[in-house]
Short mmCIF file of C-alpha atoms in Angstrom, two decimals:
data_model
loop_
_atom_site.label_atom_id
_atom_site.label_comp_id
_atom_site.label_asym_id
_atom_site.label_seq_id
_atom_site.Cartn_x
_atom_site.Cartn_y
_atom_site.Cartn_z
CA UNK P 89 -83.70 124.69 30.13
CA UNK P 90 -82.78 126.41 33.59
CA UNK P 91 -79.28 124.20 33.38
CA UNK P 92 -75.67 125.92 34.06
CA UNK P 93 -73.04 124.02 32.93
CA UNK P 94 -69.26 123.51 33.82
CA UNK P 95 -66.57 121.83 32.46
CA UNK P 96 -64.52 120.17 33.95
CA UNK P 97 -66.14 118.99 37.70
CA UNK P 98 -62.24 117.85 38.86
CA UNK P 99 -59.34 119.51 38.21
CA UNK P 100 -55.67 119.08 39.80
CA UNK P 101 -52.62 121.37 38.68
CA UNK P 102 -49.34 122.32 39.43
CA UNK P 103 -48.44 125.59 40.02
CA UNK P 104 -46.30 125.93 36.29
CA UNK P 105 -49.63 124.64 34.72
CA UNK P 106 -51.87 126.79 32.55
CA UNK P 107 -55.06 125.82 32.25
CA UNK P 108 -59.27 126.67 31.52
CA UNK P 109 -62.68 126.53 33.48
CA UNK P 110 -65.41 126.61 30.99
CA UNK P 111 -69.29 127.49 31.89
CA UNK P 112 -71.92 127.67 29.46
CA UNK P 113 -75.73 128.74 29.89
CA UNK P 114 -78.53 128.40 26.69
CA UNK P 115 -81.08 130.31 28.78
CA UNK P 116 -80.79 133.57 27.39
CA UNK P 117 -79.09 135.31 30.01
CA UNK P 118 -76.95 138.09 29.01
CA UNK P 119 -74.86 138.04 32.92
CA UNK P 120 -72.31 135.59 33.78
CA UNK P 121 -70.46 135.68 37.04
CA UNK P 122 -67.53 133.52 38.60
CA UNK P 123 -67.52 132.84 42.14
CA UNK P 124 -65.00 131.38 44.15
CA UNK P 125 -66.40 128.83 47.29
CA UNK P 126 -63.80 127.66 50.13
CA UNK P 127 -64.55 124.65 51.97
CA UNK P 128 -67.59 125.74 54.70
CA UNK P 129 -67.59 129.29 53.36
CA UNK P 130 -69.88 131.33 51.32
CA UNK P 131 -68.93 132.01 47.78
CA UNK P 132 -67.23 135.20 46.85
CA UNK P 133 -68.07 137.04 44.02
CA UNK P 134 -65.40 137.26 41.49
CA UNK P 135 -66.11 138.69 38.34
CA UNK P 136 -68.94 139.89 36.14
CA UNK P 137 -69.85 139.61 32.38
CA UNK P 138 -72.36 141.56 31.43
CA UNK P 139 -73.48 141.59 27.50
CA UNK P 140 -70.29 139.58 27.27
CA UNK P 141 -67.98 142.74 28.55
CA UNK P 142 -66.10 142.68 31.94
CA UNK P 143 -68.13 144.55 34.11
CA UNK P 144 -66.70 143.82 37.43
CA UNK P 145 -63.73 142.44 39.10
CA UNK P 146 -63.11 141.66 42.47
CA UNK P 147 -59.47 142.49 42.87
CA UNK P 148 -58.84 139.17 41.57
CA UNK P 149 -54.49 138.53 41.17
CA UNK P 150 -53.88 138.21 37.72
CA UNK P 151 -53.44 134.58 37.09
CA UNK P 152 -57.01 134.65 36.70
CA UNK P 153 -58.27 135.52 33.55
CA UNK P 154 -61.76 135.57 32.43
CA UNK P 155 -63.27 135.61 28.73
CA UNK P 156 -66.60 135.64 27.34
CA UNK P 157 -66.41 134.66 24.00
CA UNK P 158 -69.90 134.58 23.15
CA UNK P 159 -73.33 135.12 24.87
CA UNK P 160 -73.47 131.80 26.12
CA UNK P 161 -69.95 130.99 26.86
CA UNK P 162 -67.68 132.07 29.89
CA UNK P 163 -64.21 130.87 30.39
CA UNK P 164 -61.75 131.06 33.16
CA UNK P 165 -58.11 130.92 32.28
CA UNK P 166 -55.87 129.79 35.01
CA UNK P 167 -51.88 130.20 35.31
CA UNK P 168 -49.74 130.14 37.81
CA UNK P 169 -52.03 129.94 40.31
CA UNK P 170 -51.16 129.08 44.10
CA UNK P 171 -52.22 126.53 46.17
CA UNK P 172 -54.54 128.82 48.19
CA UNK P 173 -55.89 129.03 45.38
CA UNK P 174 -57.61 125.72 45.71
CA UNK P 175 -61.57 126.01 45.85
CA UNK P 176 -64.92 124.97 44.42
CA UNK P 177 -65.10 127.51 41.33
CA UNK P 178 -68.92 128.44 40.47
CA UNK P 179 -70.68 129.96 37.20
CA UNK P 180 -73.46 131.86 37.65
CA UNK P 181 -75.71 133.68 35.40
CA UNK P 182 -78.77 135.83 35.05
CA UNK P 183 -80.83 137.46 32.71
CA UNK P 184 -78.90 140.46 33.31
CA UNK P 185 -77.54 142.62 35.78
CA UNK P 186 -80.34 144.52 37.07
CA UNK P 187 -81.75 142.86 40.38
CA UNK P 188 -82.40 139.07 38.98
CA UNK P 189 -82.09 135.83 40.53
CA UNK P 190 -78.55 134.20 39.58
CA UNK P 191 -78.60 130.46 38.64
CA UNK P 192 -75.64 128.72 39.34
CA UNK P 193 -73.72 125.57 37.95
CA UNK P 194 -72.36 122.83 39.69
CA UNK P 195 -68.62 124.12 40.08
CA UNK P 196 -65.25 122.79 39.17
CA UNK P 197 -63.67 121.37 42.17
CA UNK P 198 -60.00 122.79 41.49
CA UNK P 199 -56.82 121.41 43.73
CA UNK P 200 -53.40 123.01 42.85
CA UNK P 201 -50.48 121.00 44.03
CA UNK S 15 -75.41 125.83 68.95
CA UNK S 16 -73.20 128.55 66.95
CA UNK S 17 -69.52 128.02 66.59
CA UNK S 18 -67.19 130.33 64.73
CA UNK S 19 -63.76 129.28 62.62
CA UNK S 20 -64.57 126.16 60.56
CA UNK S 21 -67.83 124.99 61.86
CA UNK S 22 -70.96 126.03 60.15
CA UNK S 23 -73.87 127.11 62.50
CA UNK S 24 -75.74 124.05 62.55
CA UNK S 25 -79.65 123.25 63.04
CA UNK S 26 -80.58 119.96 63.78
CA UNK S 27 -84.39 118.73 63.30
CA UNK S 28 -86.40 115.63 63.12
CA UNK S 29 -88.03 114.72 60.02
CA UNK S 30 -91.43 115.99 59.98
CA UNK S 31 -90.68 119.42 62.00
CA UNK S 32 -90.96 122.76 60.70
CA UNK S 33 -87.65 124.51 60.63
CA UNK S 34 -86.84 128.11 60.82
CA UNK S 35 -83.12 129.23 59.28
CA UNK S 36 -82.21 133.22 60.14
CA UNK S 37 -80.31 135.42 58.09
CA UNK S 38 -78.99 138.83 59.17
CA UNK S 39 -78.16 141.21 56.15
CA UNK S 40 -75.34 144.32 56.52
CA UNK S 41 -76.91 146.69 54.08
CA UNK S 42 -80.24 149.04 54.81
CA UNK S 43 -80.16 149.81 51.31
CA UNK S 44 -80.08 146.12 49.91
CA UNK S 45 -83.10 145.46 47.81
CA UNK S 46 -83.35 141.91 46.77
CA UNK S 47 -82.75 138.92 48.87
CA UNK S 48 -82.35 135.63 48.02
CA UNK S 49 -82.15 131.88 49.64
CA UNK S 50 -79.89 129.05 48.52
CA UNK S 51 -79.36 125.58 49.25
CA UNK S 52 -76.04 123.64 48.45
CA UNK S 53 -75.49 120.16 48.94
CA UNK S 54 -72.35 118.51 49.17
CA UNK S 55 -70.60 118.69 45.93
CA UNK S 56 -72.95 120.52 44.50
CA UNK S 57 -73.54 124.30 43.51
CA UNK S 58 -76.23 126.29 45.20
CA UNK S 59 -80.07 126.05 44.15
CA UNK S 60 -82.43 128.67 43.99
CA UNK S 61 -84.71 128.03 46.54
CA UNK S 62 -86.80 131.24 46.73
CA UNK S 63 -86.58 135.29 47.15
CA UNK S 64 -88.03 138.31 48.56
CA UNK S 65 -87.90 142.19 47.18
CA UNK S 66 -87.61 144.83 49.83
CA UNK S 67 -91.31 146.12 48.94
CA UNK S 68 -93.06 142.67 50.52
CA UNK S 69 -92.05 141.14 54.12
CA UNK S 70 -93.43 137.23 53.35
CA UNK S 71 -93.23 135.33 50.00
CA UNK S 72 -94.54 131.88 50.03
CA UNK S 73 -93.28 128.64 47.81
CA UNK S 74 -93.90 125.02 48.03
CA UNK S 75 -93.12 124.04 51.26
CA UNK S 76 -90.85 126.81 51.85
CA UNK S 77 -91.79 130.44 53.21
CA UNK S 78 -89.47 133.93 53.14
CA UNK S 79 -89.75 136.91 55.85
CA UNK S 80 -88.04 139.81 55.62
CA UNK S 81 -88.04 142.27 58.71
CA UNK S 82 -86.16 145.66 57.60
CA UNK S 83 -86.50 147.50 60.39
CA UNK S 84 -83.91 145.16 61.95
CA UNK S 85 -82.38 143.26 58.90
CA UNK S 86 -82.98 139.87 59.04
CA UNK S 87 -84.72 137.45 56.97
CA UNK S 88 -85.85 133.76 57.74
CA UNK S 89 -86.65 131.25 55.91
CA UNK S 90 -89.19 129.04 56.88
CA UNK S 91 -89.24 125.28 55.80
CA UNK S 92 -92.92 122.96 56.68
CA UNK S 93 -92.54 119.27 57.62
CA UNK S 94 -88.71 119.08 57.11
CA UNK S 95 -87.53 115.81 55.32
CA UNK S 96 -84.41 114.07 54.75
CA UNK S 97 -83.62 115.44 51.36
CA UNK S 98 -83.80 119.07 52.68
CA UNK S 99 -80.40 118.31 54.97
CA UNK S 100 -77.99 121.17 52.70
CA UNK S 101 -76.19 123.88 53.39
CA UNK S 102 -78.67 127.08 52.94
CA UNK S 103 -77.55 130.53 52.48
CA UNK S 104 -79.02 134.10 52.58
CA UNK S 105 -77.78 136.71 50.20
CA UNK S 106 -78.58 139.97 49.62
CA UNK S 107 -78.14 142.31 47.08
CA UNK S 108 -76.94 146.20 47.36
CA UNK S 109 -79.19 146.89 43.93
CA UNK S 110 -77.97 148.88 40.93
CA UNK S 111 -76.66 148.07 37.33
CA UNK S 112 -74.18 145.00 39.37
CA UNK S 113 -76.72 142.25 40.73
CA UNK S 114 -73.90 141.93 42.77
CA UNK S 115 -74.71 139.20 45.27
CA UNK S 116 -73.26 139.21 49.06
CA UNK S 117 -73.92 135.83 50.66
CA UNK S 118 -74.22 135.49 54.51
CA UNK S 119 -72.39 132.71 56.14
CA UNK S 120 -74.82 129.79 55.82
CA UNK S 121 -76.09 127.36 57.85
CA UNK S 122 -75.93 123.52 58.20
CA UNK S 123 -79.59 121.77 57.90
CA UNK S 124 -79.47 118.59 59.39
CA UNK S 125 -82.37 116.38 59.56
CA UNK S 126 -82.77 113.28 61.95
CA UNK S 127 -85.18 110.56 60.69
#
């Protein structure tokens, strides 16, 4: 199973809302990464689990709010957020954080109003 | 031909062609390089990668070259079909304990039957 999952693929939100992106892997891998994608733009790294402790962040504003509650598991918490803030959100993850190939999920398409 | 702002560089092909995407990388000291393909709505796919130590890797259909003297990488794609039109991306990566992945600013495959 090489499969990255996200839940949900649609999201829409106001900016009072609080709500969660979820990602989950059963490969193994003990790195998990968000990215955030803007429409015809490259993805930018965001943060990085790895061995399910924050490892790096981006400089990302504070009303986003990752968790890894388990090997497998990554969440993003969202509150507050802005409409800028609108983007295709991707999990990634890899076996770990030396130099391996990072397999991505399909993204959560996220539009705050 | 390349267009900055909005507008992805684009390639245009017929089906059948060989086509030949080009990557330039920032960092001399990057080690591990990567190619992606995202279609619409989709996350990006593993497609194939390169370490520093080699300057061609070979897949199915698809071929890698690295150059470091002059950082750039190409990838290489035999008798283009209609199913490889996608967004593909180069990224590099700086090496370490991160696997921290910097993606180059893709390029529009677009393949004419």
């Amino acid at each position: 199973d090489t499969e990255v999952t996200q839940t949900p693929k649609h999201l829409v939100m106001g900016m009072t809302n609080k709500k969660s992106l979820k990602c989950e892997q059963h490969m193994g891998h003990r790195a998990m990464y968000w990215y955030k994608q803007k429409a015809k733009k490259p993805p930018e790294l965001m943060f990085v689990y790895s061995y399910e402790k924050l490892s790096i962040n981006e400089s990302v504003p504070s009303r986003f709010s990752p968790e890894c509650p388990n090997s497998s598991l990554l969440n993003l918490h969202l509150h507050a957020l802005q409409p800028e803030d609108s983007a295709l959100y991707l999990c990634a993850s890899s076996p770990d954080t030396s130099t391996d190939t990072q397999y991505f999920g399909p993204g959560t398409r996220l539009t705050v109003l | 031909g390349e267009s900055v702002g909005l507008h992805l560089p684009t390639l245009s092909v017929q089906e059948g062609d060989n086509s030949i995407i080009n990557c330039a990388y920032s960092n001399s000291a990057s080690d591990y390089f990567i190619w992606y393909k995202q279609e619409s709505g989709k996350g990006p796919q593993f497609i194939i990668d390169i370490r520093s130590n080699m300057d061609k890797r070979q897949g199915q259909r698809v071929t890698v070259l690295l150059n470091k003297t002059v950082k750039h990488l190409s990838l290489q794609i035999a008798a283009t079909q209609p199913g490889d039109s996608a967004v593909y991306f180069c990224a590099e990566n700086y090496g370490g304990a991160t696997n921290k992945l910097i993606f180059g600013t893709g390029t529009l495959l677009a393949v004419q039957p």
